[in-house]
PDB file of C-alpha atoms and ligand atoms in Angstrom:
ATOM      1  CA  MET A   1     249.398  34.401 192.105  1.00  0.00           C
ATOM      2  CA  ASP A   2     249.578  31.071 193.981  1.00  0.00           C
ATOM      3  CA  THR A   3     252.344  30.315 196.430  1.00  0.00           C
ATOM      4  CA  ILE A   4     255.679  29.414 194.968  1.00  0.00           C
ATOM      5  CA  THR A   5     257.514  26.600 196.691  1.00  0.00           C
ATOM      6  CA  PRO A   6     261.097  25.520 196.226  1.00  0.00           C
ATOM      7  CA  VAL A   7     261.501  21.959 195.037  1.00  0.00           C
ATOM      8  CA  LEU A   8     263.314  19.992 197.665  1.00  0.00           C
ATOM      9  CA  ARG A   9     265.443  17.694 195.563  1.00  0.00           C
ATOM     10  CA  ASP A  10     266.505  20.220 192.957  1.00  0.00           C
ATOM     11  CA  SER A  11     267.405  23.734 193.972  1.00  0.00           C
ATOM     12  CA  ASN A  12     267.366  25.051 190.395  1.00  0.00           C
ATOM     13  CA  LEU A  13     263.609  24.636 190.236  1.00  0.00           C
ATOM     14  CA  TYR A  14     260.551  26.134 191.849  1.00  0.00           C
ATOM     15  CA  ARG A  15     257.126  24.564 191.941  1.00  0.00           C
ATOM     16  CA  TYR A  16     254.200  26.676 190.893  1.00  0.00           C
ATOM     17  CA  GLN A  17     250.664  25.267 190.639  1.00  0.00           C
ATOM     18  CA  GLY A  18     251.987  21.742 190.313  1.00  0.00           C
ATOM     19  CA  PHE A  19     254.497  22.524 187.572  1.00  0.00           C
ATOM     20  CA  CYS A  20     258.267  22.868 188.068  1.00  0.00           C
ATOM     21  CA  PHE A  21     259.997  25.792 186.372  1.00  0.00           C
ATOM     22  CA  PHE A  22     263.650  26.767 186.169  1.00  0.00           C
ATOM     23  CA  LYS A  23     264.203  29.584 188.624  1.00  0.00           C
ATOM     24  CA  GLU A  24     266.528  31.681 186.559  1.00  0.00           C
ATOM     25  CA  LEU A  25     264.941  31.105 183.167  1.00  0.00           C
ATOM     26  CA  MET A  26     261.207  31.250 183.735  1.00  0.00           C
ATOM     27  CA  PRO A  27     259.905  33.945 186.058  1.00  0.00           C
ATOM     28  CA  PRO A  28     256.340  33.306 187.322  1.00  0.00           C
ATOM     29  CA  GLU A  29     255.178  36.737 186.136  1.00  0.00           C
ATOM     30  CA  TYR A  30     256.118  35.837 182.567  1.00  0.00           C
ATOM     31  CA  ILE A  31     254.480  32.413 182.832  1.00  0.00           C
ATOM     32  CA  ASP A  32     251.288  34.046 184.142  1.00  0.00           C
ATOM     33  CA  SER A  33     251.340  36.616 181.358  1.00  0.00           C
ATOM     34  CA  LEU A  34     251.115  33.790 178.787  1.00  0.00           C
ATOM     35  CA  GLN A  35     247.485  33.252 179.749  1.00  0.00           C
ATOM     36  CA  ASN A  36     246.650  36.400 177.797  1.00  0.00           C
ATOM     37  CA  PHE A  37     249.001  35.759 174.872  1.00  0.00           C
ATOM     38  CA  LYS A  38     246.949  36.474 171.768  1.00  0.00           C
ATOM     39  CA  ILE A  39     246.343  33.317 169.751  1.00  0.00           C
ATOM     40  CA  LYS A  40     245.678  33.400 166.019  1.00  0.00           C
ATOM     41  CA  GLU A  41     243.371  30.839 164.469  1.00  0.00           C
ATOM     42  CA  ASP A  42     246.118  29.355 162.315  1.00  0.00           C
ATOM     43  CA  ASP A  43     248.677  29.012 165.137  1.00  0.00           C
ATOM     44  CA  VAL A  44     250.113  25.543 165.711  1.00  0.00           C
ATOM     45  CA  PHE A  45     251.439  24.472 169.117  1.00  0.00           C
ATOM     46  CA  MET A  46     253.611  21.385 169.540  1.00  0.00           C
ATOM     47  CA  ILE A  47     253.552  20.291 173.164  1.00  0.00           C
ATOM     48  CA  THR A  48     255.472  17.604 175.006  1.00  0.00           C
ATOM     49  CA  TYR A  49     256.647  16.511 178.401  1.00  0.00           C
ATOM     50  CA  PRO A  50     260.466  16.763 178.110  1.00  0.00           C
ATOM     51  CA  LYS A  51     262.270  13.904 176.333  1.00  0.00           C
ATOM     52  CA  SER A  52     259.167  12.674 174.568  1.00  0.00           C
ATOM     53  CA  GLY A  53     260.202  13.549 171.021  1.00  0.00           C
ATOM     54  CA  THR A  54     260.110  17.345 171.054  1.00  0.00           C
ATOM     55  CA  ILE A  55     263.036  18.053 168.751  1.00  0.00           C
ATOM     56  CA  TRP A  56     261.989  15.233 166.488  1.00  0.00           C
ATOM     57  CA  THR A  57     258.494  16.667 166.024  1.00  0.00           C
ATOM     58  CA  GLN A  58     259.863  20.224 165.742  1.00  0.00           C
ATOM     59  CA  HIS A  59     262.113  18.963 162.995  1.00  0.00           C
ATOM     60  CA  ILE A  60     259.220  17.210 161.227  1.00  0.00           C
ATOM     61  CA  LEU A  61     257.064  20.339 161.400  1.00  0.00           C
ATOM     62  CA  SER A  62     259.914  22.407 160.023  1.00  0.00           C
ATOM     63  CA  LEU A  63     260.309  19.970 157.140  1.00  0.00           C
ATOM     64  CA  ILE A  64     256.574  19.974 156.461  1.00  0.00           C
ATOM     65  CA  TYR A  65     256.182  23.742 156.513  1.00  0.00           C
ATOM     66  CA  SER A  66     259.406  24.887 154.934  1.00  0.00           C
ATOM     67  CA  GLU A  67     260.353  23.817 151.459  1.00  0.00           C
ATOM     68  CA  GLY A  68     263.695  25.565 151.945  1.00  0.00           C
ATOM     69  CA  TYR A  69     264.448  23.430 154.975  1.00  0.00           C
ATOM     70  CA  ARG A  70     263.329  20.327 153.097  1.00  0.00           C
ATOM     71  CA  ASN A  71     265.640  20.923 150.151  1.00  0.00           C
ATOM     72  CA  GLY A  72     268.521  22.133 152.288  1.00  0.00           C
ATOM     73  CA  THR A  73     268.668  25.715 151.035  1.00  0.00           C
ATOM     74  CA  GLU A  74     267.642  27.346 154.311  1.00  0.00           C
ATOM     75  CA  GLN A  75     269.807  27.170 157.399  1.00  0.00           C
ATOM     76  CA  ILE A  76     267.468  28.454 160.059  1.00  0.00           C
ATOM     77  CA  GLU A  77     267.674  27.002 163.554  1.00  0.00           C
ATOM     78  CA  THR A  78     264.657  24.798 164.216  1.00  0.00           C
ATOM     79  CA  SER A  79     263.992  26.585 167.485  1.00  0.00           C
ATOM     80  CA  GLU A  80     263.857  29.922 165.632  1.00  0.00           C
ATOM     81  CA  ARG A  81     261.316  28.530 163.220  1.00  0.00           C
ATOM     82  CA  ILE A  82     259.378  26.905 166.048  1.00  0.00           C
ATOM     83  CA  PRO A  83     260.236  28.932 169.153  1.00  0.00           C
ATOM     84  CA  TRP A  84     259.469  28.065 172.736  1.00  0.00           C
ATOM     85  CA  ILE A  85     256.701  30.121 174.158  1.00  0.00           C
ATOM     86  CA  GLU A  86     257.920  29.775 177.752  1.00  0.00           C
ATOM     87  CA  PHE A  87     261.650  30.426 177.142  1.00  0.00           C
ATOM     88  CA  GLN A  88     261.312  34.028 176.139  1.00  0.00           C
ATOM     89  CA  PHE A  89     264.999  34.883 176.589  1.00  0.00           C
ATOM     90  CA  LEU A  90     266.036  32.374 173.888  1.00  0.00           C
ATOM     91  CA  HIS A  91     264.372  34.236 171.049  1.00  0.00           C
ATOM     92  CA  LYS A  92     265.132  37.599 169.606  1.00  0.00           C
ATOM     93  CA  ASN A  93     261.896  37.890 167.679  1.00  0.00           C
ATOM     94  CA  ASP A  94     258.654  39.298 168.886  1.00  0.00           C
ATOM     95  CA  HIS A  95     256.069  36.545 168.385  1.00  0.00           C
ATOM     96  CA  ASN A  96     253.452  39.085 167.329  1.00  0.00           C
ATOM     97  CA  SER A  97     255.450  40.135 164.297  1.00  0.00           C
ATOM     98  CA  ARG A  98     256.071  36.607 163.035  1.00  0.00           C
ATOM     99  CA  PRO A  99     254.373  35.601 159.793  1.00  0.00           C
ATOM    100  CA  SER A 100     251.473  33.173 159.934  1.00  0.00           C
ATOM    101  CA  PRO A 101     251.071  30.349 160.399  1.00  0.00           C
ATOM    102  CA  ARG A 102     253.103  30.678 163.587  1.00  0.00           C
ATOM    103  CA  LEU A 103     254.525  27.440 164.980  1.00  0.00           C
ATOM    104  CA  PHE A 104     255.332  27.194 168.688  1.00  0.00           C
ATOM    105  CA  ALA A 105     256.909  24.583 170.916  1.00  0.00           C
ATOM    106  CA  SER A 106     256.123  24.191 174.587  1.00  0.00           C
ATOM    107  CA  HIS A 107     256.540  21.922 177.577  1.00  0.00           C
ATOM    108  CA  LEU A 108     253.761  23.675 179.478  1.00  0.00           C
ATOM    109  CA  SER A 109     250.880  21.818 181.072  1.00  0.00           C
ATOM    110  CA  SER A 110     247.357  22.547 179.849  1.00  0.00           C
ATOM    111  CA  ARG A 111     246.872  24.812 182.883  1.00  0.00           C
ATOM    112  CA  PHE A 112     249.522  27.308 181.699  1.00  0.00           C
ATOM    113  CA  VAL A 113     249.008  27.613 177.962  1.00  0.00           C
ATOM    114  CA  PRO A 114     247.316  30.738 176.541  1.00  0.00           C
ATOM    115  CA  GLN A 115     243.566  30.753 177.155  1.00  0.00           C
ATOM    116  CA  GLY A 116     242.989  31.542 173.477  1.00  0.00           C
ATOM    117  CA  LEU A 117     244.140  28.028 172.543  1.00  0.00           C
ATOM    118  CA  LYS A 118     240.837  26.833 173.915  1.00  0.00           C
ATOM    119  CA  ASN A 119     239.046  28.409 170.947  1.00  0.00           C
ATOM    120  CA  ARG A 120     239.494  24.953 169.369  1.00  0.00           C
ATOM    121  CA  LYS A 121     240.634  26.578 166.146  1.00  0.00           C
ATOM    122  CA  ALA A 122     244.374  26.916 166.686  1.00  0.00           C
ATOM    123  CA  LYS A 123     245.966  23.462 166.544  1.00  0.00           C
ATOM    124  CA  VAL A 124     247.820  21.527 169.212  1.00  0.00           C
ATOM    125  CA  ILE A 125     249.987  18.472 168.606  1.00  0.00           C
ATOM    126  CA  TYR A 126     250.766  16.642 171.835  1.00  0.00           C
ATOM    127  CA  VAL A 127     253.554  14.074 171.660  1.00  0.00           C
ATOM    128  CA  MET A 128     253.913  11.454 174.362  1.00  0.00           C
ATOM    129  CA  ARG A 129     256.385   8.680 175.063  1.00  0.00           C
ATOM    130  CA  ASN A 130     256.429   5.724 177.426  1.00  0.00           C
ATOM    131  CA  PRO A 131     257.532   7.199 180.741  1.00  0.00           C
ATOM    132  CA  LYS A 132     260.215   4.621 181.516  1.00  0.00           C
ATOM    133  CA  ASP A 133     262.142   5.724 178.423  1.00  0.00           C
ATOM    134  CA  VAL A 134     261.421   9.342 179.345  1.00  0.00           C
ATOM    135  CA  ILE A 135     263.088   8.721 182.725  1.00  0.00           C
ATOM    136  CA  LYS A 136     266.168   7.208 181.101  1.00  0.00           C
ATOM    137  CA  SER A 137     266.450   9.949 178.506  1.00  0.00           C
ATOM    138  CA  LEU A 138     265.926  12.729 181.032  1.00  0.00           C
ATOM    139  CA  TYR A 139     268.532  11.234 183.354  1.00  0.00           C
ATOM    140  CA  HIS A 140     271.136  11.590 180.602  1.00  0.00           C
ATOM    141  CA  PHE A 141     269.907  14.981 179.530  1.00  0.00           C
ATOM    142  CA  GLU A 142     270.201  16.322 183.073  1.00  0.00           C
ATOM    143  CA  ALA A 143     273.898  15.451 183.048  1.00  0.00           C
ATOM    144  CA  MET A 144     274.592  17.390 179.849  1.00  0.00           C
ATOM    145  CA  ALA A 145     272.297  20.366 180.445  1.00  0.00           C
ATOM    146  CA  ALA A 146     274.216  22.981 182.370  1.00  0.00           C
ATOM    147  CA  PHE A 147     271.023  24.619 183.649  1.00  0.00           C
ATOM    148  CA  ALA A 148     269.772  21.419 185.326  1.00  0.00           C
ATOM    149  CA  GLU A 149     271.055  19.986 188.593  1.00  0.00           C
ATOM    150  CA  THR A 150     272.755  16.650 187.952  1.00  0.00           C
ATOM    151  CA  SER A 151     271.693  13.732 190.135  1.00  0.00           C
ATOM    152  CA  PRO A 152     274.461  11.747 191.831  1.00  0.00           C
ATOM    153  CA  ASP A 153     273.048   8.463 190.527  1.00  0.00           C
ATOM    154  CA  PHE A 154     270.082   6.939 188.715  1.00  0.00           C
ATOM    155  CA  ASP A 155     268.376   5.907 191.964  1.00  0.00           C
ATOM    156  CA  HIS A 156     268.327   9.517 193.147  1.00  0.00           C
ATOM    157  CA  PHE A 157     267.013  10.681 189.791  1.00  0.00           C
ATOM    158  CA  PHE A 158     264.347   7.977 189.730  1.00  0.00           C
ATOM    159  CA  MET A 159     262.947   9.212 193.064  1.00  0.00           C
ATOM    160  CA  LYS A 160     263.144  12.790 191.896  1.00  0.00           C
ATOM    161  CA  PHE A 161     261.146  11.888 188.789  1.00  0.00           C
ATOM    162  CA  LEU A 162     258.488  10.008 190.759  1.00  0.00           C
ATOM    163  CA  GLU A 163     258.046  12.986 193.057  1.00  0.00           C
ATOM    164  CA  GLY A 164     257.740  15.282 190.067  1.00  0.00           C
ATOM    165  CA  ASP A 165     260.784  17.262 191.209  1.00  0.00           C
ATOM    166  CA  VAL A 166     262.061  17.715 187.676  1.00  0.00           C
ATOM    167  CA  PHE A 167     261.467  20.420 185.105  1.00  0.00           C
ATOM    168  CA  ALA A 168     257.783  20.243 184.000  1.00  0.00           C
ATOM    169  CA  GLY A 169     256.789  18.430 187.213  1.00  0.00           C
ATOM    170  CA  SER A 170     255.035  15.080 187.277  1.00  0.00           C
ATOM    171  CA  TRP A 171     254.845  13.152 183.994  1.00  0.00           C
ATOM    172  CA  PHE A 172     251.496  11.759 185.123  1.00  0.00           C
ATOM    173  CA  ASP A 173     250.018  15.205 185.774  1.00  0.00           C
ATOM    174  CA  HIS A 174     251.292  16.490 182.445  1.00  0.00           C
ATOM    175  CA  VAL A 175     249.945  13.676 180.296  1.00  0.00           C
ATOM    176  CA  LEU A 176     246.675  13.325 182.211  1.00  0.00           C
ATOM    177  CA  GLY A 177     246.168  17.096 182.292  1.00  0.00           C
ATOM    178  CA  TRP A 178     246.321  17.279 178.520  1.00  0.00           C
ATOM    179  CA  TYR A 179     244.502  14.028 177.862  1.00  0.00           C
ATOM    180  CA  LYS A 180     241.606  14.690 180.227  1.00  0.00           C
ATOM    181  CA  HIS A 181     241.142  18.207 178.828  1.00  0.00           C
ATOM    182  CA  LYS A 182     241.328  17.114 175.214  1.00  0.00           C
ATOM    183  CA  GLU A 183     237.797  18.346 174.522  1.00  0.00           C
ATOM    184  CA  ASP A 184     238.929  21.897 175.263  1.00  0.00           C
ATOM    185  CA  PHE A 185     241.444  21.891 172.412  1.00  0.00           C
ATOM    186  CA  ASN A 186     241.763  21.133 168.712  1.00  0.00           C
ATOM    187  CA  ILE A 187     244.364  18.512 169.520  1.00  0.00           C
ATOM    188  CA  LEU A 188     246.151  15.576 167.899  1.00  0.00           C
ATOM    189  CA  PHE A 189     247.891  13.071 170.184  1.00  0.00           C
ATOM    190  CA  ILE A 190     250.826  11.198 168.763  1.00  0.00           C
ATOM    191  CA  LYS A 191     253.187   8.712 170.348  1.00  0.00           C
ATOM    192  CA  TYR A 192     256.966   8.538 170.081  1.00  0.00           C
ATOM    193  CA  GLU A 193     256.805   4.764 169.740  1.00  0.00           C
ATOM    194  CA  ASP A 194     254.430   4.998 166.776  1.00  0.00           C
ATOM    195  CA  MET A 195     256.897   7.366 165.138  1.00  0.00           C
ATOM    196  CA  ILE A 196     259.664   4.818 165.668  1.00  0.00           C
ATOM    197  CA  MET A 197     257.585   1.996 164.253  1.00  0.00           C
ATOM    198  CA  ASP A 198     255.978   3.768 161.301  1.00  0.00           C
ATOM    199  CA  LEU A 199     257.231   7.304 160.831  1.00  0.00           C
ATOM    200  CA  ARG A 200     255.624   7.753 157.440  1.00  0.00           C
ATOM    201  CA  SER A 201     252.131   7.032 158.778  1.00  0.00           C
ATOM    202  CA  VAL A 202     252.594   9.481 161.645  1.00  0.00           C
ATOM    203  CA  VAL A 203     253.929  12.191 159.317  1.00  0.00           C
ATOM    204  CA  LYS A 204     250.886  11.661 157.090  1.00  0.00           C
ATOM    205  CA  GLN A 205     248.625  11.880 160.133  1.00  0.00           C
ATOM    206  CA  ILE A 206     250.276  15.167 161.132  1.00  0.00           C
ATOM    207  CA  CYS A 207     249.893  16.532 157.585  1.00  0.00           C
ATOM    208  CA  THR A 208     246.206  15.618 157.516  1.00  0.00           C
ATOM    209  CA  PHE A 209     245.626  17.287 160.878  1.00  0.00           C
ATOM    210  CA  LEU A 210     247.396  20.426 159.711  1.00  0.00           C
ATOM    211  CA  GLY A 211     245.722  20.450 156.315  1.00  0.00           C
ATOM    212  CA  LYS A 212     249.117  20.336 154.575  1.00  0.00           C
ATOM    213  CA  ALA A 213     248.994  18.305 151.416  1.00  0.00           C
ATOM    214  CA  LEU A 214     252.494  17.060 150.565  1.00  0.00           C
ATOM    215  CA  ASP A 215     253.085  15.086 147.402  1.00  0.00           C
ATOM    216  CA  ASP A 216     254.667  11.641 147.752  1.00  0.00           C
ATOM    217  CA  GLU A 217     258.132  12.870 146.869  1.00  0.00           C
ATOM    218  CA  SER A 218     258.052  15.618 149.524  1.00  0.00           C
ATOM    219  CA  LEU A 219     256.677  13.160 152.043  1.00  0.00           C
ATOM    220  CA  ASP A 220     259.572  10.795 151.282  1.00  0.00           C
ATOM    221  CA  ILE A 221     262.061  13.589 151.915  1.00  0.00           C
ATOM    222  CA  VAL A 222     260.424  14.576 155.205  1.00  0.00           C
ATOM    223  CA  VAL A 223     260.479  10.973 156.414  1.00  0.00           C
ATOM    224  CA  LYS A 224     264.079  10.405 155.310  1.00  0.00           C
ATOM    225  CA  LYS A 225     265.350  13.628 156.874  1.00  0.00           C
ATOM    226  CA  ALA A 226     263.519  12.918 160.114  1.00  0.00           C
ATOM    227  CA  THR A 227     265.129   9.543 160.764  1.00  0.00           C
ATOM    228  CA  PHE A 228     267.419   9.315 163.769  1.00  0.00           C
ATOM    229  CA  ASN A 229     270.556   8.748 161.693  1.00  0.00           C
ATOM    230  CA  GLU A 230     269.883  11.705 159.418  1.00  0.00           C
ATOM    231  CA  MET A 231     269.094  14.030 162.301  1.00  0.00           C
ATOM    232  CA  LYS A 232     272.163  12.909 164.228  1.00  0.00           C
ATOM    233  CA  LYS A 233     274.318  14.039 161.296  1.00  0.00           C
ATOM    234  CA  GLU A 234     272.668  17.426 161.149  1.00  0.00           C
ATOM    235  CA  PRO A 235     274.302  19.952 163.492  1.00  0.00           C
ATOM    236  CA  LEU A 236     271.183  22.130 163.837  1.00  0.00           C
ATOM    237  CA  ALA A 237     268.934  19.197 164.640  1.00  0.00           C
ATOM    238  CA  ASN A 238     271.504  17.843 167.078  1.00  0.00           C
ATOM    239  CA  LYS A 239     271.768  21.196 168.891  1.00  0.00           C
ATOM    240  CA  GLU A 240     275.520  21.368 168.232  1.00  0.00           C
ATOM    241  CA  ASN A 241     275.217  25.127 167.827  1.00  0.00           C
ATOM    242  CA  MET A 242     274.017  25.642 171.388  1.00  0.00           C
ATOM    243  CA  PRO A 243     276.514  27.401 173.670  1.00  0.00           C
ATOM    244  CA  GLU A 244     278.373  25.269 176.208  1.00  0.00           C
ATOM    245  CA  GLU A 245     276.694  27.074 179.063  1.00  0.00           C
ATOM    246  CA  PHE A 246     273.526  25.272 177.935  1.00  0.00           C
ATOM    247  CA  PHE A 247     274.683  21.882 176.733  1.00  0.00           C
ATOM    248  CA  ASP A 248     277.972  20.197 177.371  1.00  0.00           C
ATOM    249  CA  SER A 249     278.544  18.062 174.287  1.00  0.00           C
ATOM    250  CA  LYS A 250     281.521  16.390 176.005  1.00  0.00           C
ATOM    251  CA  VAL A 251     279.101  14.799 178.482  1.00  0.00           C
ATOM    252  CA  GLY A 252     276.585  13.533 175.963  1.00  0.00           C
ATOM    253  CA  GLN A 253     274.740  14.091 172.737  1.00  0.00           C
ATOM    254  CA  PHE A 254     271.227  15.332 172.338  1.00  0.00           C
ATOM    255  CA  MET A 255     270.504  12.647 169.750  1.00  0.00           C
ATOM    256  CA  ARG A 256     271.433   9.864 172.129  1.00  0.00           C
ATOM    257  CA  LYS A 257     269.867   6.476 171.230  1.00  0.00           C
ATOM    258  CA  GLY A 258     266.415   7.124 169.845  1.00  0.00           C
ATOM    259  CA  THR A 259     264.993   3.696 170.687  1.00  0.00           C
ATOM    260  CA  ILE A 260     262.175   2.023 172.573  1.00  0.00           C
ATOM    261  CA  GLY A 261     263.035   0.118 175.741  1.00  0.00           C
ATOM    262  CA  ASP A 262     266.432   1.542 176.651  1.00  0.00           C
ATOM    263  CA  TRP A 263     265.122   1.885 180.238  1.00  0.00           C
ATOM    264  CA  LYS A 264     265.738  -1.856 180.596  1.00  0.00           C
ATOM    265  CA  ASN A 265     269.479  -1.239 180.493  1.00  0.00           C
ATOM    266  CA  THR A 266     269.361   0.955 183.594  1.00  0.00           C
ATOM    267  CA  MET A 267     266.236   0.425 185.654  1.00  0.00           C
ATOM    268  CA  THR A 268     266.377  -2.379 188.190  1.00  0.00           C
ATOM    269  CA  VAL A 269     263.570  -4.928 188.377  1.00  0.00           C
ATOM    270  CA  ALA A 270     262.519  -3.422 191.723  1.00  0.00           C
ATOM    271  CA  GLN A 271     262.407   0.087 190.250  1.00  0.00           C
ATOM    272  CA  SER A 272     260.462  -1.117 187.241  1.00  0.00           C
ATOM    273  CA  GLU A 273     257.927  -2.930 189.434  1.00  0.00           C
ATOM    274  CA  ALA A 274     257.566   0.079 191.720  1.00  0.00           C
ATOM    275  CA  PHE A 275     256.981   2.238 188.656  1.00  0.00           C
ATOM    276  CA  ASP A 276     254.376  -0.210 187.305  1.00  0.00           C
ATOM    277  CA  ARG A 277     252.432  -0.003 190.570  1.00  0.00           C
ATOM    278  CA  ILE A 278     252.382   3.795 190.492  1.00  0.00           C
ATOM    279  CA  TYR A 279     251.513   3.789 186.795  1.00  0.00           C
ATOM    280  CA  GLN A 280     248.604   1.440 187.451  1.00  0.00           C
ATOM    281  CA  GLU A 281     247.344   3.622 190.303  1.00  0.00           C
ATOM    282  CA  LYS A 282     247.434   6.829 188.303  1.00  0.00           C
ATOM    283  CA  MET A 283     246.735   5.672 184.757  1.00  0.00           C
ATOM    284  CA  GLY A 284     244.813   2.429 185.305  1.00  0.00           C
ATOM    285  CA  ASP A 285     241.439   3.774 184.212  1.00  0.00           C
ATOM    286  CA  VAL A 286     242.707   5.919 181.328  1.00  0.00           C
ATOM    287  CA  ASP A 287     242.425   4.616 177.757  1.00  0.00           C
ATOM    288  CA  LEU A 288     246.055   5.317 176.949  1.00  0.00           C
ATOM    289  CA  HIS A 289     248.470   2.540 176.080  1.00  0.00           C
ATOM    290  CA  PHE A 290     252.207   2.681 175.565  1.00  0.00           C
ATOM    291  CA  THR A 291     254.698   0.422 173.877  1.00  0.00           C
ATOM    292  CA  TRP A 292     257.356  -0.353 176.469  1.00  0.00           C
ATOM    293  CA  ASP A 293     259.821  -2.282 174.342  1.00  0.00           C
ATOM    294  CA  MET A 294     260.431  -3.458 170.809  1.00  0.00           C
ATOM    295  CA  ASN A 295     258.920  -6.909 171.490  1.00  0.00           C
TER     296      ASN A 295
HETATM  297  P1  A3P B   1     266.976   9.258 173.891  1.00  0.00           P
HETATM  298  O1  A3P B   1     267.669  10.069 174.951  1.00  0.00           O
HETATM  299  O2  A3P B   1     266.206   8.099 174.450  1.00  0.00           O
HETATM  300  O3  A3P B   1     267.875   8.846 172.788  1.00  0.00           O
HETATM  301  P2  A3P B   1     263.202  15.684 173.373  1.00  0.00           P
HETATM  302  O4  A3P B   1     263.475  16.271 172.038  1.00  0.00           O
HETATM  303  O5  A3P B   1     261.755  15.721 173.777  1.00  0.00           O
HETATM  304  O6  A3P B   1     264.082  16.256 174.413  1.00  0.00           O
HETATM  305  O7  A3P B   1     263.507  14.118 173.280  1.00  0.00           O
HETATM  306  C1  A3P B   1     264.808  13.672 173.071  1.00  0.00           C
HETATM  307  C2  A3P B   1     264.730  12.191 172.767  1.00  0.00           C
HETATM  308  O8  A3P B   1     264.205  12.026 171.447  1.00  0.00           O
HETATM  309  C3  A3P B   1     266.106  11.542 172.791  1.00  0.00           C
HETATM  310  O9  A3P B   1     265.866  10.199 173.230  1.00  0.00           O
HETATM  311  C4  A3P B   1     266.489  11.606 171.317  1.00  0.00           C
HETATM  312  O10 A3P B   1     267.482  10.689 170.938  1.00  0.00           O
HETATM  313  C5  A3P B   1     265.130  11.244 170.701  1.00  0.00           C
HETATM  314  N1  A3P B   1     265.035  11.603 169.290  1.00  0.00           N
HETATM  315  C6  A3P B   1     265.264  12.794 168.700  1.00  0.00           C
HETATM  316  N2  A3P B   1     265.146  12.697 167.354  1.00  0.00           N
HETATM  317  C7  A3P B   1     264.834  11.405 167.094  1.00  0.00           C
HETATM  318  C8  A3P B   1     264.615  10.665 165.891  1.00  0.00           C
HETATM  319  N3  A3P B   1     264.704  11.220 164.696  1.00  0.00           N
HETATM  320  N4  A3P B   1     264.313   9.342 165.999  1.00  0.00           N
HETATM  321  C9  A3P B   1     264.232   8.751 167.211  1.00  0.00           C
HETATM  322  N5  A3P B   1     264.450   9.395 168.383  1.00  0.00           N
HETATM  323  C10 A3P B   1     264.750  10.711 168.326  1.00  0.00           C
END
């Protein structure tokens, strides 16, 4: 096992092989054990850097796979249907006894996911979002999540993010790690902004990748139920059932704004320019392009 180092700006986290884990919730022995987690060929993993559209995509997958969820007759928590592989304590069920196809969610980097995913048969959907909006969204989330250490102000958080001293570590390492190793996986990359601009097309793309043929009527329902306004109304999608020791709904709501470009309302010009320089340095030669605002 590599050395474990505490993260300087956030005492709730430890850094392990470039990734930042929550100390209390994610012991390194468990994370290491995931390497040998037995993958089935029809498993589907949905992977994101935090605040990139995780719940949204979980919700979409639930709607695609479960007719009962689509027609409102089944009240199963999305995170039970699509459990986190790295947050073992959250789930009562043994993954091995779950019926196939098994759907999983994860924030892990490509380094930590089960080796069996590299058989290129099991499917991976990686969702990414422009990092300036990720910063803004994560800043708010940190304030409402009881397990995260709240930053005194946005400036402090901004530095913490740039240093990768947040859960999941550096955004750049996460996205580049997955993107540069794409040949190792059977992977579909989707972007939050594309979902905002044309949700139906992205849902269709997901269905094609998964080999799930939905008729037009079902597709319409998935798209309608996955809009921000619909999900905001739905207590399970909005995580209203989570205990207060996890999320303090008095501080904020999980379904916060759901837009592109909200970073402009908080980030200063100097911060934005500093971010652009770092982005250029790290991502300049990568063929990935983000939509930064609605214009
Ligand atoms: P904001 O904080 O910018 O509003 P994650 O699930 O990865 O933690 O991401 C949460 C972000 O996704 C939040 O962003 C949340 O509002 C947004 N989101 C969730 N469902 C959405 C939807 N149906 N449409 C648009 N944005 C959505």
